[in-house]
Each structure stands twice: as C-alpha cells, then as structure tokens.
Short mmCIF file of C-alpha atoms in Angstrom, two decimals:
data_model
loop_
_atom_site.label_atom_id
_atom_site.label_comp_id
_atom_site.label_asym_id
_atom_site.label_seq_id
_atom_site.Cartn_x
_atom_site.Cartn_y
_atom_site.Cartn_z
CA UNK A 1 64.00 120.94 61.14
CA UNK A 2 60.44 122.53 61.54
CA UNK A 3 58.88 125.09 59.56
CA UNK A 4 59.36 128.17 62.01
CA UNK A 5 63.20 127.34 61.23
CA UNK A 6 62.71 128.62 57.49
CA UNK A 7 60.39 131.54 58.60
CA UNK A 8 62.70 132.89 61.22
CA UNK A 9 65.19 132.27 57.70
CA UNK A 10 62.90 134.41 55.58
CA UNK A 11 61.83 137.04 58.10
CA UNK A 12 65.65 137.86 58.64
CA UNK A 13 66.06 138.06 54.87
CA UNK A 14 62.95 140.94 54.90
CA UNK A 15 64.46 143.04 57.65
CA UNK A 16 67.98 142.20 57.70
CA UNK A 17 68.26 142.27 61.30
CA UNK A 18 68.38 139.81 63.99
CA UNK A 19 66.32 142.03 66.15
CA UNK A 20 63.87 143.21 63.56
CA UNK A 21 63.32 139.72 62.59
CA UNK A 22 62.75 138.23 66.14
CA UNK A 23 60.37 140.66 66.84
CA UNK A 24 58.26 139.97 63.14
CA UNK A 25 58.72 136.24 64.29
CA UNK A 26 57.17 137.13 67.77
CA UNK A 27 60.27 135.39 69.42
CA UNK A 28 63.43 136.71 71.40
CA UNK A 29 66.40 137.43 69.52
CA UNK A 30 68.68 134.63 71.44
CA UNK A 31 65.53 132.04 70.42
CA UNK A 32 65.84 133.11 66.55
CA UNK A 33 69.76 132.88 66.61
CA UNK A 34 69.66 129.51 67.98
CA UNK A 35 66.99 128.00 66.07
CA UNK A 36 68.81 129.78 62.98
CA UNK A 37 72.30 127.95 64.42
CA UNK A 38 70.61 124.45 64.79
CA UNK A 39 69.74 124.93 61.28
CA UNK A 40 72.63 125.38 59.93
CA UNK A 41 73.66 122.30 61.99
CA UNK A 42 71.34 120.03 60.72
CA UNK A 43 71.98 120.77 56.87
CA UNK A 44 75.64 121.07 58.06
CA UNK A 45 76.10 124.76 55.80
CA UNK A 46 76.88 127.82 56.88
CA UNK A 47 73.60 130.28 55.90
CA UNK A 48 74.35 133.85 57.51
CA UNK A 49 77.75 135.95 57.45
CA UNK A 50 77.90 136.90 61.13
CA UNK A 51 79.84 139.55 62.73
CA UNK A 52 78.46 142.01 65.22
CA UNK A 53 75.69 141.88 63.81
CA UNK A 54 73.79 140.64 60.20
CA UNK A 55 75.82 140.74 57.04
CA UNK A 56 73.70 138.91 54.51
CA UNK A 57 73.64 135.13 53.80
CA UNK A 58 76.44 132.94 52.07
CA UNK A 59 75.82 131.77 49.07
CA UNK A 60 74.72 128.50 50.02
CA UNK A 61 72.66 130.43 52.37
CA UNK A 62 70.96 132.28 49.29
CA UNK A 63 70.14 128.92 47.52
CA UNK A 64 68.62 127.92 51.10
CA UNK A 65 66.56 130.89 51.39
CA UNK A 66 64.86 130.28 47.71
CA UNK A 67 64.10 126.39 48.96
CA UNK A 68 62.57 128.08 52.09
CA UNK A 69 60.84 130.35 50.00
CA UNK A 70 58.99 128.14 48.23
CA UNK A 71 58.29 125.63 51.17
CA UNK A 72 56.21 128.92 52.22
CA UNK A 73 54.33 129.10 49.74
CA UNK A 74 53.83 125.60 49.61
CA UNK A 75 52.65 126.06 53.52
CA UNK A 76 50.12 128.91 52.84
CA UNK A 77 48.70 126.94 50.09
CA UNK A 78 48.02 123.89 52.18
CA UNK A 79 46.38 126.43 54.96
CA UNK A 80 44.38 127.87 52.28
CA UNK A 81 43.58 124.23 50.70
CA UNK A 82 42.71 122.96 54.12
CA UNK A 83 40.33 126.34 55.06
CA UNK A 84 38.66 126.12 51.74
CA UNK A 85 37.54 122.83 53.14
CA UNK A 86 35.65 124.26 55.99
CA UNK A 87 34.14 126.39 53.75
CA UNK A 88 37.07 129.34 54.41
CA UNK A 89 39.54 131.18 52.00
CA UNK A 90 42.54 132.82 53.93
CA UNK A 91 46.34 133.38 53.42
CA UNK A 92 48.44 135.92 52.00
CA UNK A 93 48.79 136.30 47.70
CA UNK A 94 51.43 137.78 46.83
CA UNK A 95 50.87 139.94 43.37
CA UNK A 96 53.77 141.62 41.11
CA UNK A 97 53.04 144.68 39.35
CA UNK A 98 54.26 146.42 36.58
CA UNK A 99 54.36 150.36 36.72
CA UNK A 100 51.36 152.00 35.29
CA UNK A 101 49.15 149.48 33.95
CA UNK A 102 45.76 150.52 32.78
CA UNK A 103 43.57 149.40 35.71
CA UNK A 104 44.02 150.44 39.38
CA UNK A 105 45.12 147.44 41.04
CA UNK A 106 43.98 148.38 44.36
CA UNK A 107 40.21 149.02 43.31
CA UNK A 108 40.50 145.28 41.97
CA UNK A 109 42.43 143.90 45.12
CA UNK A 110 39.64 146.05 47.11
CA UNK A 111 36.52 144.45 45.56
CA UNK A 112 38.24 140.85 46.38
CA UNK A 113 38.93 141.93 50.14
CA UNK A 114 35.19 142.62 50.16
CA UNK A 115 34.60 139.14 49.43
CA UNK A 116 37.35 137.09 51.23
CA UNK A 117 37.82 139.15 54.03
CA UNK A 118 40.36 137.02 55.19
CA UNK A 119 43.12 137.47 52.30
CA UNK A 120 46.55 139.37 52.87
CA UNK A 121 48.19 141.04 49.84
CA UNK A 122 51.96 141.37 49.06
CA UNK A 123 52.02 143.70 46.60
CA UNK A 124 55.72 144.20 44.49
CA UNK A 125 56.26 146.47 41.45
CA UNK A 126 59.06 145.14 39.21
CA UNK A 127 59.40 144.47 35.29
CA UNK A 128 57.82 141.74 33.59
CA UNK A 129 60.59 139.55 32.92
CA UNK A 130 61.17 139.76 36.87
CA UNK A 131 57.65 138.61 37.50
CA UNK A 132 57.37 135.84 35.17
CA UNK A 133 60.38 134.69 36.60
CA UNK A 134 59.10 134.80 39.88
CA UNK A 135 55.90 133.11 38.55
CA UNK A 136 57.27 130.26 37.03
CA UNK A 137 59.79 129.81 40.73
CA UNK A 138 56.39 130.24 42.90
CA UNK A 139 58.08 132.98 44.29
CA UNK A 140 54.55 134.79 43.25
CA UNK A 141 51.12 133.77 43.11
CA UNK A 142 49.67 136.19 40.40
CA UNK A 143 51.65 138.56 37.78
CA UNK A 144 50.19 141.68 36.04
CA UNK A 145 52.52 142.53 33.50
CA UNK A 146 52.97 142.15 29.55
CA UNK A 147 52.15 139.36 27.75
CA UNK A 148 55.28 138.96 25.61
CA UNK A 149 57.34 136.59 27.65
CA UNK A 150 54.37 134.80 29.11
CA UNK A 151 53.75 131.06 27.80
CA UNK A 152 50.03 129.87 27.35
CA UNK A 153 51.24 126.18 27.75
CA UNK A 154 52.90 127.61 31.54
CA UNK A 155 50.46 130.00 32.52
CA UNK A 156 46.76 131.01 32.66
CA UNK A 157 46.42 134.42 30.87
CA UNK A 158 43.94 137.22 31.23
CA UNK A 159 44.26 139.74 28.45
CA UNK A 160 43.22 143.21 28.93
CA UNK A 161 42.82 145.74 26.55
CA UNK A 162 45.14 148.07 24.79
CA UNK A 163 46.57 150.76 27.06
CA UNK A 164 45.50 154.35 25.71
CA UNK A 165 48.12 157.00 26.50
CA UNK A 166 47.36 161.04 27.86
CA UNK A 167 48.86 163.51 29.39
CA UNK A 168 49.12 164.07 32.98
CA UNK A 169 49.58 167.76 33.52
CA UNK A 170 48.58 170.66 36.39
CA UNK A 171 45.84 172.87 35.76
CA UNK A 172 47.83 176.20 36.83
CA UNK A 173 50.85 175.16 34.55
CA UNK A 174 49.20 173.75 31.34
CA UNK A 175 45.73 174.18 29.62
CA UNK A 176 45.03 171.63 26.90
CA UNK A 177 44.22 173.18 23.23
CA UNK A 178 41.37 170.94 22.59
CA UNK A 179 40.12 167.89 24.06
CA UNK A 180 42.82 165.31 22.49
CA UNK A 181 46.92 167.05 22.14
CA UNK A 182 48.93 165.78 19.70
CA UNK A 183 52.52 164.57 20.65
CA UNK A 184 53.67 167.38 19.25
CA UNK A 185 52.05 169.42 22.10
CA UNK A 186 52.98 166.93 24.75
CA UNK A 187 56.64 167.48 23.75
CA UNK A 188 56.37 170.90 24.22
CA UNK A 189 56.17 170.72 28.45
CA UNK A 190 59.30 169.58 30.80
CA UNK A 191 58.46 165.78 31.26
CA UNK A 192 58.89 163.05 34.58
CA UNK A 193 58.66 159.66 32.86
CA UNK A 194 59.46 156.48 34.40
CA UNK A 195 63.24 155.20 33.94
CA UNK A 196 64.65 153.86 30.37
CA UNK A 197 64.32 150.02 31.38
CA UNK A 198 60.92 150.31 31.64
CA UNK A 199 58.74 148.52 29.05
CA UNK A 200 56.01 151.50 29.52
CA UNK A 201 59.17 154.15 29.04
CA UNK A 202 60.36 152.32 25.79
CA UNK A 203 56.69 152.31 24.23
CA UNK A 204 56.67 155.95 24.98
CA UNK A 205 60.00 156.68 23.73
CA UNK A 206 59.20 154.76 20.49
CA UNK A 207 56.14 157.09 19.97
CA UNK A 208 58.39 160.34 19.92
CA UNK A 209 60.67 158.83 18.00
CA UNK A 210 58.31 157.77 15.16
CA UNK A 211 56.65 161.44 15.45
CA UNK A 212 61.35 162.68 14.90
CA UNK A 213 60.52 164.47 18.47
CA UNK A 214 62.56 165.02 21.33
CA UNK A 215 60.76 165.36 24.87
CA UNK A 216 62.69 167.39 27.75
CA UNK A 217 62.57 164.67 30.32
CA UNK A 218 63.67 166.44 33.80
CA UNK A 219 62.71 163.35 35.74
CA UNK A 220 63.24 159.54 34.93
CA UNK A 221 62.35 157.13 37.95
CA UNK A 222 60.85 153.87 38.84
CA UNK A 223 58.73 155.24 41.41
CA UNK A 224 54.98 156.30 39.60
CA UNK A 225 54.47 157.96 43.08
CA UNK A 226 57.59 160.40 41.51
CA UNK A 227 55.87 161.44 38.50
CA UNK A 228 52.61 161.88 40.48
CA UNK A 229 54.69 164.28 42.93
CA UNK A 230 56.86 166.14 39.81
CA UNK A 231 53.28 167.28 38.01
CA UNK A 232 51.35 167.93 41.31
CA UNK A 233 54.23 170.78 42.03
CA UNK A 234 53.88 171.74 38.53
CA UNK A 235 57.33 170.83 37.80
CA UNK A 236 56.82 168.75 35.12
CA UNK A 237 54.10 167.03 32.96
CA UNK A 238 53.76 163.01 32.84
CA UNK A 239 52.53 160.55 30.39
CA UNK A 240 50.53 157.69 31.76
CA UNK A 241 47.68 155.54 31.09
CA UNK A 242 44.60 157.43 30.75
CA UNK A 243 42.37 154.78 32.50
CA UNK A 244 44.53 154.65 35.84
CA UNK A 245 42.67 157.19 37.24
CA UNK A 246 45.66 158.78 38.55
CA UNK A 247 44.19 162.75 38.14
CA UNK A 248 42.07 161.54 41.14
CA UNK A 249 45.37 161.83 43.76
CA UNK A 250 44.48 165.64 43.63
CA UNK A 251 42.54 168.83 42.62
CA UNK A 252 45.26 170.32 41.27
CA UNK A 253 45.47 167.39 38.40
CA UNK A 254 43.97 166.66 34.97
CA UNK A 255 44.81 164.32 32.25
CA UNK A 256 44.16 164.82 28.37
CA UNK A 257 44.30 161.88 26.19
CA UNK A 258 46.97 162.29 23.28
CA UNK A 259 45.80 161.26 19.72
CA UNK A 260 46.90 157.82 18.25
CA UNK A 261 48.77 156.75 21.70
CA UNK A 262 48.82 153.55 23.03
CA UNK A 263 50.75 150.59 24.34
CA UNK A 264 50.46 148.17 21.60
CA UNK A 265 52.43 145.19 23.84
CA UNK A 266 49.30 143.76 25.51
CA UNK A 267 49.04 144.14 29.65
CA UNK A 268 47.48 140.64 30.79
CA UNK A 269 46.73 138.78 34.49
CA UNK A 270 48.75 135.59 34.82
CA UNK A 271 49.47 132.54 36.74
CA UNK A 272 51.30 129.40 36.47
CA UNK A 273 49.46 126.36 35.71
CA UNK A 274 52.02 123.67 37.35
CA UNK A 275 50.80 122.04 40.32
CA UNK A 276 50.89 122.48 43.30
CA UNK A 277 48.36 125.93 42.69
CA UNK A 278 46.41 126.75 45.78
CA UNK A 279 42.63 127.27 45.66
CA UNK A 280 43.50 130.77 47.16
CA UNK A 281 45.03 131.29 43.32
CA UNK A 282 42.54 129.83 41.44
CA UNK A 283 40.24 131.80 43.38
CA UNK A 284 41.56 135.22 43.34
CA UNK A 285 42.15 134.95 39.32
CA UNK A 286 38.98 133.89 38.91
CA UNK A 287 37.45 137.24 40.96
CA UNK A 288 39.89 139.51 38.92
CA UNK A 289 38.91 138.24 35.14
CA UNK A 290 35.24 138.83 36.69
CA UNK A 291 36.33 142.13 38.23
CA UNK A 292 38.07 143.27 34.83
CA UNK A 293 35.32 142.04 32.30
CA UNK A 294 32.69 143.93 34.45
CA UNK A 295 35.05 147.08 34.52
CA UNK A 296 35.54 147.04 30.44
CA UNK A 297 39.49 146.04 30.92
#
C-alpha cells in the first residue's frame, strides 16, 4: 500500500467517477482502477460497488475511506511540519462554516493568503454539530460555528462577539421608517430566511415568537447565496447579521439594523487540541484571533 492508493480512494469519493477522479489524480483511468483493485487486495475487502460504472463504496469501503481520510490529513500536516522547517508554510486547511456568521470569512482567509501565499482553503458550510464532529475526527482543521457543543478541555476557542441582527431589504421595494425597525416592521415584508434546522433560523424564529409575531417566510433555504438572490429581485426581505457586509453584493441593497436583535448563542473559532495538530493549524488560528481582535470581532 502507498499513499497515492488512498488519494486515488478519496478523489473518487469527491467526484464519483472513475474518469473524473483519474483525471484529478493526474493518472489514466485503467492506472486508478488497478491501483484501487490491488487495494482492495491487500486489505482483502471489497471498497467500491462496481457495475458499468461507479456506484458508491460498501460499507467497509466507507469505514476505509474515513481511515484514508485522516491518513491525509495526517500527510499534509507532515508536509506542512517538514516546510515550516525550511522556513515555509504550505498545504491545504480545510475550514467549516456556519451560515451567516458575523464576520466575512473570506476577508479573514484573504488577509492570511497575503501572508502564506502558499496555503489552499477548503471551505464547507454545514451546522455546528457537523463541524465539531468533523473537528474532533480531523476530518477539519478549523471550525467557525457556535460555541455550545464545543469543549474547552478538546478544543482551542476564539470567542467573537454577539451577532447583531438587521434587515436586509431592496431600496425600490422597502424604505426603512427610521434608522433602527422594530420587529414589528420587519414582519411586515415577505421574508427568505435560511431553513428551520438552522441554529441562525431558530434564534430568529425565537425573536418573533417572544415579540407573538408571525413573519411571511416565502423562502427557507440553506444556501445564504438564496436569500441574497430573493431580496436583490425584490422578492423578499432577509434577516442577517448586520456586520457581514452582505449589502455590499449590490447597489440595489441596504440593510437596517432591527432594535434589541441579536444571536445570544456565542459564534467562536475552534480547533482541536489532540495531537497530532500541524503547525499549518496553529498558525492559521493564530493569524485569525489577530485578524478578528484587530477587526473588533
């Protein structure tokens, strides 16, 4: 077994296609298939449901593809331990997300590029129970997400401050009464909100219900690009963090902060402290609390 085995594994789990994958791997398709074949010979287990063509991995083959997973990670951390030696940082972090937090990750993830140009980002959005999962298998390298589930004994935590809540709205379809609405106004337009199993969505939710009112939500989804696209045709209004920045996408929005609404579950940066943790980690946390206490988050 050699480690291109387990990436030609992995790279057929991303595109789910023997062809797709060969070509990621930079090899021929009959070169994949066979290393993938002598693999399977060696640990004597059947990984991929074959037919025609790829039809996903057996279940031993799923437990395989978590090991291989992790013996990735394990590889770009020794590249990156072994570069930071000749005075180098390089490798690939891969970051989970949850939907509107109160910073713009990019901006962050920007400033760091600008300072190890040689860092790749893998960027996932998913809930926060999902990445602290994914911490705590090294199946990520850094989570942004709430703080509830994290443990300070497992994982280095960055706190940032509480998330203050406005309304995202289109200038030709809504005209704020005064510089801060009420939720009673906000409840007033058609709404786009992200979907009811998100922890953002729930906080919101919880605000209307407190305030006995009943938004008109036309639009639930876990894509924020959705709600972006749902106010910028005037279709609907949103409610998002009022520190994302996210009237900037065009001239056609504006955002108005609504009186006494936040997020009060706090929104933190966080990473596992079990060994082995790459210097490319340490690193990159160490950049964002900077980035964030310079920024005000």
């Amino acid at each position: 077994m050699d480690i291109k085995q387990l990436f030609y594994l992995i790279a057929l789990d991303k595109t789910q296609h023997f062809g797709q994958a060969a070509e990621m791997c930079h090899v021929t398709q009959p070169t994949l298939s066979m290393r993938l074949r002598n693999l399977e010979k060696e640990l004597d287990v059947v990984l991929i449901k074959r037919s025609s063509r790829f039809e996903g991995f057996t279940q031993e083959g799923e437990k395989i593809l978590k090991w291989a997973k992790t013996m990735e990670s394990a590889y770009d951390g020794l590249q990156a331990e072994a570069a930071n030696f000749r005075q180098q940082l390089l490798g690939q972090l891969r970051i989970g997300i949850v939907p509107l937090t109160n910073l713009n990750p990019m901006q962050m993830l920007q400033k760091i590029s600008s300072i190890f140009p040689e860092i790749r980002f893998q960027v996932s959005s998913t809930n926060s129970e999902e990445i602290i999962d994914s911490l705590n298998s090294n199946r990520l390298d850094i989570g942004i997400c709430y703080l509830e589930k994290a443990n300070a004994e497992q994982h280095d935590i960055y706190a940032l401050k509480q998330t203050e809540l406005g309304l995202l709205f289109h200038r030709n379809y809504f005209m704020p009464s005064a510089k801060t609405i009420s939720w009673d106004e906000a409840v007033k337009l058609p709404l786009a909100l992200l979907n009811k199993a998100n922890h953002f969505r729930q906080s919101v939710d919880l605000a209307f219900q407190r305030y006995n009112l009943h938004p008109k939500v036309l639009v639930e989804s876990s894509s924020t690009l959705h709600l972006i696209q749902s106010v910028d045709t005037g279709f609907c209004a949103s409610i998002v963090p009022i520190s994302k920045g996210m009237e900037k996408l065009s001239q056609n929005l504006d955002v108005v902060p609504i009186a006494d609404a936040m997020i009060n579950s706090p929104l933190g940066i966080i990473i596992r402290r079990e060994e082995p943790r790459s210097i490319l980690i340490e690193k990159c946390f160490a950049e964002m609390r900077a980035y964030l206490k310079d920024s005000g988050l």
